[in-house]
Amino acid sequence: MCDVCTVFDRKYCHICFVCCKAMDGVVRAIQDMGRGFNPLKEGNILKVPLPKMSKDARTALVKVAKEAAEKAKVGIRRCRQKGISDARKRKDEMSEDDIKKTEKQVQVLTDEFVKKTEELLDSKTKEVMGS
């Protein structure tokens, strides 16, 4: 069983095991992946040196992040549509002004979360590309 897995300085992944019996199986699995990882055992800690990513690999990772961010924005917009639709369905219970006010609040929240998503994407893109 793995208790803790951390990455230090983008150079090593440290995996701390509670049960050292599982470590040998994990070492074999990591080596069998065919990615060139060579894990090092230090007591109950497994250190996996992480190779530097190529520019192509970083570009591919950014592409995946952009796709995930776009899916997140689509989900946010769906929530906006549902919120506005739900407000409009309550026209018997709410005044027209309250419905418009609710629609504005939903739009403000939508814009806020879309902006946060874009900021996170920009931050991660810079981090991955190293600029």
mmCIF file with all atom_site columns, C-alpha atoms in Angstrom:
data_model
loop_
_atom_site.group_PDB
_atom_site.id
_atom_site.type_symbol
_atom_site.label_atom_id
_atom_site.label_alt_id
_atom_site.label_comp_id
_atom_site.label_asym_id
_atom_site.label_entity_id
_atom_site.label_seq_id
_atom_site.pdbx_PDB_ins_code
_atom_site.Cartn_x
_atom_site.Cartn_y
_atom_site.Cartn_z
_atom_site.occupancy
_atom_site.B_iso_or_equiv
_atom_site.pdbx_formal_charge
_atom_site.auth_seq_id
_atom_site.auth_comp_id
_atom_site.auth_asym_id
_atom_site.auth_atom_id
_atom_site.pdbx_PDB_model_num
ATOM 1   C CA . MET A 1 1   ? 0.000   0.000  0.000   1.00 0.00 ? 1   MET A CA 1
ATOM 2   C CA . CYS A 1 2   ? 1.160   3.503  -0.788  1.00 0.00 ? 2   CYS A CA 1
ATOM 3   C CA . ASP A 1 3   ? 0.695   6.034  1.958   1.00 0.00 ? 3   ASP A CA 1
ATOM 4   C CA . VAL A 1 4   ? 2.099   9.219  0.436   1.00 0.00 ? 4   VAL A CA 1
ATOM 5   C CA . CYS A 1 5   ? 3.247   10.208 -3.037  1.00 0.00 ? 5   CYS A CA 1
ATOM 6   C CA . THR A 1 6   ? 4.967   13.566 -3.504  1.00 0.00 ? 6   THR A CA 1
ATOM 7   C CA . VAL A 1 7   ? 7.025   15.280 -6.204  1.00 0.00 ? 7   VAL A CA 1
ATOM 8   C CA . PHE A 1 8   ? 10.073  17.326 -5.249  1.00 0.00 ? 8   PHE A CA 1
ATOM 9   C CA . ASP A 1 9   ? 11.646  19.896 -7.565  1.00 0.00 ? 9   ASP A CA 1
ATOM 10  C CA . ARG A 1 10  ? 10.180  18.186 -10.629 1.00 0.00 ? 10  ARG A CA 1
ATOM 11  C CA . LYS A 1 11  ? 13.124  15.787 -10.435 1.00 0.00 ? 11  LYS A CA 1
ATOM 12  C CA . TYR A 1 12  ? 11.876  12.965 -8.199  1.00 0.00 ? 12  TYR A CA 1
ATOM 13  C CA . CYS A 1 13  ? 8.606   11.359 -7.282  1.00 0.00 ? 13  CYS A CA 1
ATOM 14  C CA . HIS A 1 14  ? 8.808   9.999  -3.724  1.00 0.00 ? 14  HIS A CA 1
ATOM 15  C CA . ILE A 1 15  ? 6.446   7.172  -2.841  1.00 0.00 ? 15  ILE A CA 1
ATOM 16  C CA . CYS A 1 16  ? 6.308   6.299  0.858   1.00 0.00 ? 16  CYS A CA 1
ATOM 17  C CA . PHE A 1 17  ? 5.025   2.804  1.629   1.00 0.00 ? 17  PHE A CA 1
ATOM 18  C CA . VAL A 1 18  ? 3.315   1.610  4.788   1.00 0.00 ? 18  VAL A CA 1
ATOM 19  C CA . CYS A 1 19  ? 3.701   -2.010 3.700   1.00 0.00 ? 19  CYS A CA 1
ATOM 20  C CA . CYS A 1 20  ? 7.120   -2.662 2.162   1.00 0.00 ? 20  CYS A CA 1
ATOM 21  C CA . LYS A 1 21  ? 5.879   -5.949 0.625   1.00 0.00 ? 21  LYS A CA 1
ATOM 22  C CA . ALA A 1 22  ? 4.057   -3.994 -2.078  1.00 0.00 ? 22  ALA A CA 1
ATOM 23  C CA . MET A 1 23  ? 7.168   -2.024 -3.020  1.00 0.00 ? 23  MET A CA 1
ATOM 24  C CA . ASP A 1 24  ? 8.727   -4.741 -5.224  1.00 0.00 ? 24  ASP A CA 1
ATOM 25  C CA . GLY A 1 25  ? 5.542   -5.064 -7.258  1.00 0.00 ? 25  GLY A CA 1
ATOM 26  C CA . VAL A 1 26  ? 5.362   -1.312 -7.715  1.00 0.00 ? 26  VAL A CA 1
ATOM 27  C CA . VAL A 1 27  ? 9.026   -1.193 -8.794  1.00 0.00 ? 27  VAL A CA 1
ATOM 28  C CA . ARG A 1 28  ? 8.410   -3.896 -11.422 1.00 0.00 ? 28  ARG A CA 1
ATOM 29  C CA . ALA A 1 29  ? 5.264   -2.150 -12.650 1.00 0.00 ? 29  ALA A CA 1
ATOM 30  C CA . ILE A 1 30  ? 7.086   1.159  -13.026 1.00 0.00 ? 30  ILE A CA 1
ATOM 31  C CA . GLN A 1 31  ? 9.960   -0.499 -14.885 1.00 0.00 ? 31  GLN A CA 1
ATOM 32  C CA . ASP A 1 32  ? 7.568   -2.470 -17.120 1.00 0.00 ? 32  ASP A CA 1
ATOM 33  C CA . MET A 1 33  ? 5.806   0.711  -18.243 1.00 0.00 ? 33  MET A CA 1
ATOM 34  C CA . GLY A 1 34  ? 8.560   1.240  -20.780 1.00 0.00 ? 34  GLY A CA 1
ATOM 35  C CA . ARG A 1 35  ? 8.934   4.939  -20.053 1.00 0.00 ? 35  ARG A CA 1
ATOM 36  C CA . GLY A 1 36  ? 12.563  4.732  -18.946 1.00 0.00 ? 36  GLY A CA 1
ATOM 37  C CA . PHE A 1 37  ? 11.885  5.212  -15.232 1.00 0.00 ? 37  PHE A CA 1
ATOM 38  C CA . ASN A 1 38  ? 14.453  3.634  -12.899 1.00 0.00 ? 38  ASN A CA 1
ATOM 39  C CA . PRO A 1 39  ? 13.059  3.627  -9.333  1.00 0.00 ? 39  PRO A CA 1
ATOM 40  C CA . LEU A 1 40  ? 15.455  3.642  -6.374  1.00 0.00 ? 40  LEU A CA 1
ATOM 41  C CA . LYS A 1 41  ? 14.585  2.000  -3.032  1.00 0.00 ? 41  LYS A CA 1
ATOM 42  C CA . GLU A 1 42  ? 15.568  3.793  0.175   1.00 0.00 ? 42  GLU A CA 1
ATOM 43  C CA . GLY A 1 43  ? 14.010  1.967  3.122   1.00 0.00 ? 43  GLY A CA 1
ATOM 44  C CA . ASN A 1 44  ? 10.256  2.337  2.853   1.00 0.00 ? 44  ASN A CA 1
ATOM 45  C CA . ILE A 1 45  ? 10.581  5.147  0.292   1.00 0.00 ? 45  ILE A CA 1
ATOM 46  C CA . LEU A 1 46  ? 10.699  4.628  -3.438  1.00 0.00 ? 46  LEU A CA 1
ATOM 47  C CA . LYS A 1 47  ? 12.367  7.461  -5.356  1.00 0.00 ? 47  LYS A CA 1
ATOM 48  C CA . VAL A 1 48  ? 11.481  7.677  -9.042  1.00 0.00 ? 48  VAL A CA 1
ATOM 49  C CA . PRO A 1 49  ? 13.677  10.085 -11.019 1.00 0.00 ? 49  PRO A CA 1
ATOM 50  C CA . LEU A 1 50  ? 11.498  12.033 -13.450 1.00 0.00 ? 50  LEU A CA 1
ATOM 51  C CA . PRO A 1 51  ? 13.081  12.756 -16.836 1.00 0.00 ? 51  PRO A CA 1
ATOM 52  C CA . LYS A 1 52  ? 12.866  16.272 -18.221 1.00 0.00 ? 52  LYS A CA 1
ATOM 53  C CA . MET A 1 53  ? 9.905   16.631 -20.552 1.00 0.00 ? 53  MET A CA 1
ATOM 54  C CA . SER A 1 54  ? 10.590  17.344 -24.211 1.00 0.00 ? 54  SER A CA 1
ATOM 55  C CA . LYS A 1 55  ? 9.053   20.393 -25.859 1.00 0.00 ? 55  LYS A CA 1
ATOM 56  C CA . ASP A 1 56  ? 6.685   18.099 -27.793 1.00 0.00 ? 56  ASP A CA 1
ATOM 57  C CA . ALA A 1 57  ? 5.527   16.437 -24.571 1.00 0.00 ? 57  ALA A CA 1
ATOM 58  C CA . ARG A 1 58  ? 4.976   19.824 -22.903 1.00 0.00 ? 58  ARG A CA 1
ATOM 59  C CA . THR A 1 59  ? 3.026   21.059 -25.926 1.00 0.00 ? 59  THR A CA 1
ATOM 60  C CA . ALA A 1 60  ? 0.864   17.919 -25.851 1.00 0.00 ? 60  ALA A CA 1
ATOM 61  C CA . LEU A 1 61  ? 0.233   18.426 -22.122 1.00 0.00 ? 61  LEU A CA 1
ATOM 62  C CA . VAL A 1 62  ? -0.831  22.038 -22.733 1.00 0.00 ? 62  VAL A CA 1
ATOM 63  C CA . LYS A 1 63  ? -3.202  20.811 -25.445 1.00 0.00 ? 63  LYS A CA 1
ATOM 64  C CA . VAL A 1 64  ? -4.806  18.388 -22.964 1.00 0.00 ? 64  VAL A CA 1
ATOM 65  C CA . ALA A 1 65  ? -5.093  21.209 -20.416 1.00 0.00 ? 65  ALA A CA 1
ATOM 66  C CA . LYS A 1 66  ? -6.794  23.452 -23.000 1.00 0.00 ? 66  LYS A CA 1
ATOM 67  C CA . GLU A 1 67  ? -9.287  20.699 -23.809 1.00 0.00 ? 67  GLU A CA 1
ATOM 68  C CA . ALA A 1 68  ? -10.020 20.196 -20.099 1.00 0.00 ? 68  ALA A CA 1
ATOM 69  C CA . ALA A 1 69  ? -10.454 23.951 -19.605 1.00 0.00 ? 69  ALA A CA 1
ATOM 70  C CA . GLU A 1 70  ? -12.854 24.118 -22.546 1.00 0.00 ? 70  GLU A CA 1
ATOM 71  C CA . LYS A 1 71  ? -14.904 21.252 -21.102 1.00 0.00 ? 71  LYS A CA 1
ATOM 72  C CA . ALA A 1 72  ? -14.981 23.072 -17.756 1.00 0.00 ? 72  ALA A CA 1
ATOM 73  C CA . LYS A 1 73  ? -16.217 26.264 -19.431 1.00 0.00 ? 73  LYS A CA 1
ATOM 74  C CA . VAL A 1 74  ? -18.907 24.313 -21.278 1.00 0.00 ? 74  VAL A CA 1
ATOM 75  C CA . GLY A 1 75  ? -20.013 22.837 -17.922 1.00 0.00 ? 75  GLY A CA 1
ATOM 76  C CA . ILE A 1 76  ? -20.088 26.296 -16.374 1.00 0.00 ? 76  ILE A CA 1
ATOM 77  C CA . ARG A 1 77  ? -22.228 27.579 -19.232 1.00 0.00 ? 77  ARG A CA 1
ATOM 78  C CA . ARG A 1 78  ? -24.600 24.630 -18.849 1.00 0.00 ? 78  ARG A CA 1
ATOM 79  C CA . CYS A 1 79  ? -25.018 25.549 -15.197 1.00 0.00 ? 79  CYS A CA 1
ATOM 80  C CA . ARG A 1 80  ? -25.774 29.124 -16.277 1.00 0.00 ? 80  ARG A CA 1
ATOM 81  C CA . GLN A 1 81  ? -28.442 27.883 -18.695 1.00 0.00 ? 81  GLN A CA 1
ATOM 82  C CA . LYS A 1 82  ? -30.000 25.707 -16.010 1.00 0.00 ? 82  LYS A CA 1
ATOM 83  C CA . GLY A 1 83  ? -29.951 28.539 -13.457 1.00 0.00 ? 83  GLY A CA 1
ATOM 84  C CA . ILE A 1 84  ? -31.597 30.978 -15.852 1.00 0.00 ? 84  ILE A CA 1
ATOM 85  C CA . SER A 1 85  ? -34.115 28.354 -16.946 1.00 0.00 ? 85  SER A CA 1
ATOM 86  C CA . ASP A 1 86  ? -34.998 27.533 -13.334 1.00 0.00 ? 86  ASP A CA 1
ATOM 87  C CA . ALA A 1 87  ? -35.461 31.224 -12.553 1.00 0.00 ? 87  ALA A CA 1
ATOM 88  C CA . ARG A 1 88  ? -37.761 31.682 -15.536 1.00 0.00 ? 88  ARG A CA 1
ATOM 89  C CA . LYS A 1 89  ? -39.821 28.647 -14.514 1.00 0.00 ? 89  LYS A CA 1
ATOM 90  C CA . ARG A 1 90  ? -40.556 30.370 -11.205 1.00 0.00 ? 90  ARG A CA 1
ATOM 91  C CA . LYS A 1 91  ? -42.332 33.308 -12.838 1.00 0.00 ? 91  LYS A CA 1
ATOM 92  C CA . ASP A 1 92  ? -45.428 32.520 -10.757 1.00 0.00 ? 92  ASP A CA 1
ATOM 93  C CA . GLU A 1 93  ? -43.418 32.848 -7.544  1.00 0.00 ? 93  GLU A CA 1
ATOM 94  C CA . MET A 1 94  ? -41.074 35.688 -8.521  1.00 0.00 ? 94  MET A CA 1
ATOM 95  C CA . SER A 1 95  ? -41.566 39.135 -9.984  1.00 0.00 ? 95  SER A CA 1
ATOM 96  C CA . GLU A 1 96  ? -40.114 39.934 -13.395 1.00 0.00 ? 96  GLU A CA 1
ATOM 97  C CA . ASP A 1 97  ? -37.543 42.201 -11.723 1.00 0.00 ? 97  ASP A CA 1
ATOM 98  C CA . ASP A 1 98  ? -36.437 39.388 -9.401  1.00 0.00 ? 98  ASP A CA 1
ATOM 99  C CA . ILE A 1 99  ? -36.080 37.034 -12.361 1.00 0.00 ? 99  ILE A CA 1
ATOM 100 C CA . LYS A 1 100 ? -33.917 39.598 -14.225 1.00 0.00 ? 100 LYS A CA 1
ATOM 101 C CA . LYS A 1 101 ? -31.875 40.202 -11.071 1.00 0.00 ? 101 LYS A CA 1
ATOM 102 C CA . THR A 1 102 ? -31.324 36.447 -10.665 1.00 0.00 ? 102 THR A CA 1
ATOM 103 C CA . GLU A 1 103 ? -30.324 36.123 -14.330 1.00 0.00 ? 103 GLU A CA 1
ATOM 104 C CA . LYS A 1 104 ? -27.765 38.919 -13.853 1.00 0.00 ? 104 LYS A CA 1
ATOM 105 C CA . GLN A 1 105 ? -26.362 37.244 -10.730 1.00 0.00 ? 105 GLN A CA 1
ATOM 106 C CA . VAL A 1 106 ? -26.068 33.927 -12.562 1.00 0.00 ? 106 VAL A CA 1
ATOM 107 C CA . GLN A 1 107 ? -24.290 35.685 -15.455 1.00 0.00 ? 107 GLN A CA 1
ATOM 108 C CA . VAL A 1 108 ? -21.873 37.425 -13.079 1.00 0.00 ? 108 VAL A CA 1
ATOM 109 C CA . LEU A 1 109 ? -21.024 34.091 -11.446 1.00 0.00 ? 109 LEU A CA 1
ATOM 110 C CA . THR A 1 110 ? -20.618 32.480 -14.866 1.00 0.00 ? 110 THR A CA 1
ATOM 111 C CA . ASP A 1 111 ? -18.236 35.201 -16.015 1.00 0.00 ? 111 ASP A CA 1
ATOM 112 C CA . GLU A 1 112 ? -16.282 34.923 -12.751 1.00 0.00 ? 112 GLU A CA 1
ATOM 113 C CA . PHE A 1 113 ? -15.798 31.157 -13.037 1.00 0.00 ? 113 PHE A CA 1
ATOM 114 C CA . VAL A 1 114 ? -14.965 31.273 -16.747 1.00 0.00 ? 114 VAL A CA 1
ATOM 115 C CA . LYS A 1 115 ? -12.335 33.916 -15.961 1.00 0.00 ? 115 LYS A CA 1
ATOM 116 C CA . LYS A 1 116 ? -10.901 31.784 -13.127 1.00 0.00 ? 116 LYS A CA 1
ATOM 117 C CA . THR A 1 117 ? -10.736 28.796 -15.492 1.00 0.00 ? 117 THR A CA 1
ATOM 118 C CA . GLU A 1 118 ? -8.879  30.860 -18.092 1.00 0.00 ? 118 GLU A CA 1
ATOM 119 C CA . GLU A 1 119 ? -6.488  32.214 -15.439 1.00 0.00 ? 119 GLU A CA 1
ATOM 120 C CA . LEU A 1 120 ? -5.727  28.698 -14.214 1.00 0.00 ? 120 LEU A CA 1
ATOM 121 C CA . LEU A 1 121 ? -5.119  27.540 -17.776 1.00 0.00 ? 121 LEU A CA 1
ATOM 122 C CA . ASP A 1 122 ? -2.773  30.474 -18.441 1.00 0.00 ? 122 ASP A CA 1
ATOM 123 C CA . SER A 1 123 ? -0.902  29.801 -15.200 1.00 0.00 ? 123 SER A CA 1
ATOM 124 C CA . LYS A 1 124 ? -0.494  26.100 -15.922 1.00 0.00 ? 124 LYS A CA 1
ATOM 125 C CA . THR A 1 125 ? 0.500   26.751 -19.534 1.00 0.00 ? 125 THR A CA 1
ATOM 126 C CA . LYS A 1 126 ? 3.278   29.077 -18.351 1.00 0.00 ? 126 LYS A CA 1
ATOM 127 C CA . GLU A 1 127 ? 4.353   26.563 -15.708 1.00 0.00 ? 127 GLU A CA 1
ATOM 128 C CA . VAL A 1 128 ? 4.480   23.639 -18.133 1.00 0.00 ? 128 VAL A CA 1
ATOM 129 C CA . MET A 1 129 ? 6.160   25.557 -20.941 1.00 0.00 ? 129 MET A CA 1
ATOM 130 C CA . GLY A 1 130 ? 8.670   27.044 -18.513 1.00 0.00 ? 130 GLY A CA 1
ATOM 131 C CA . SER A 1 131 ? 8.147   30.693 -19.355 1.00 0.00 ? 131 SER A CA 1
#
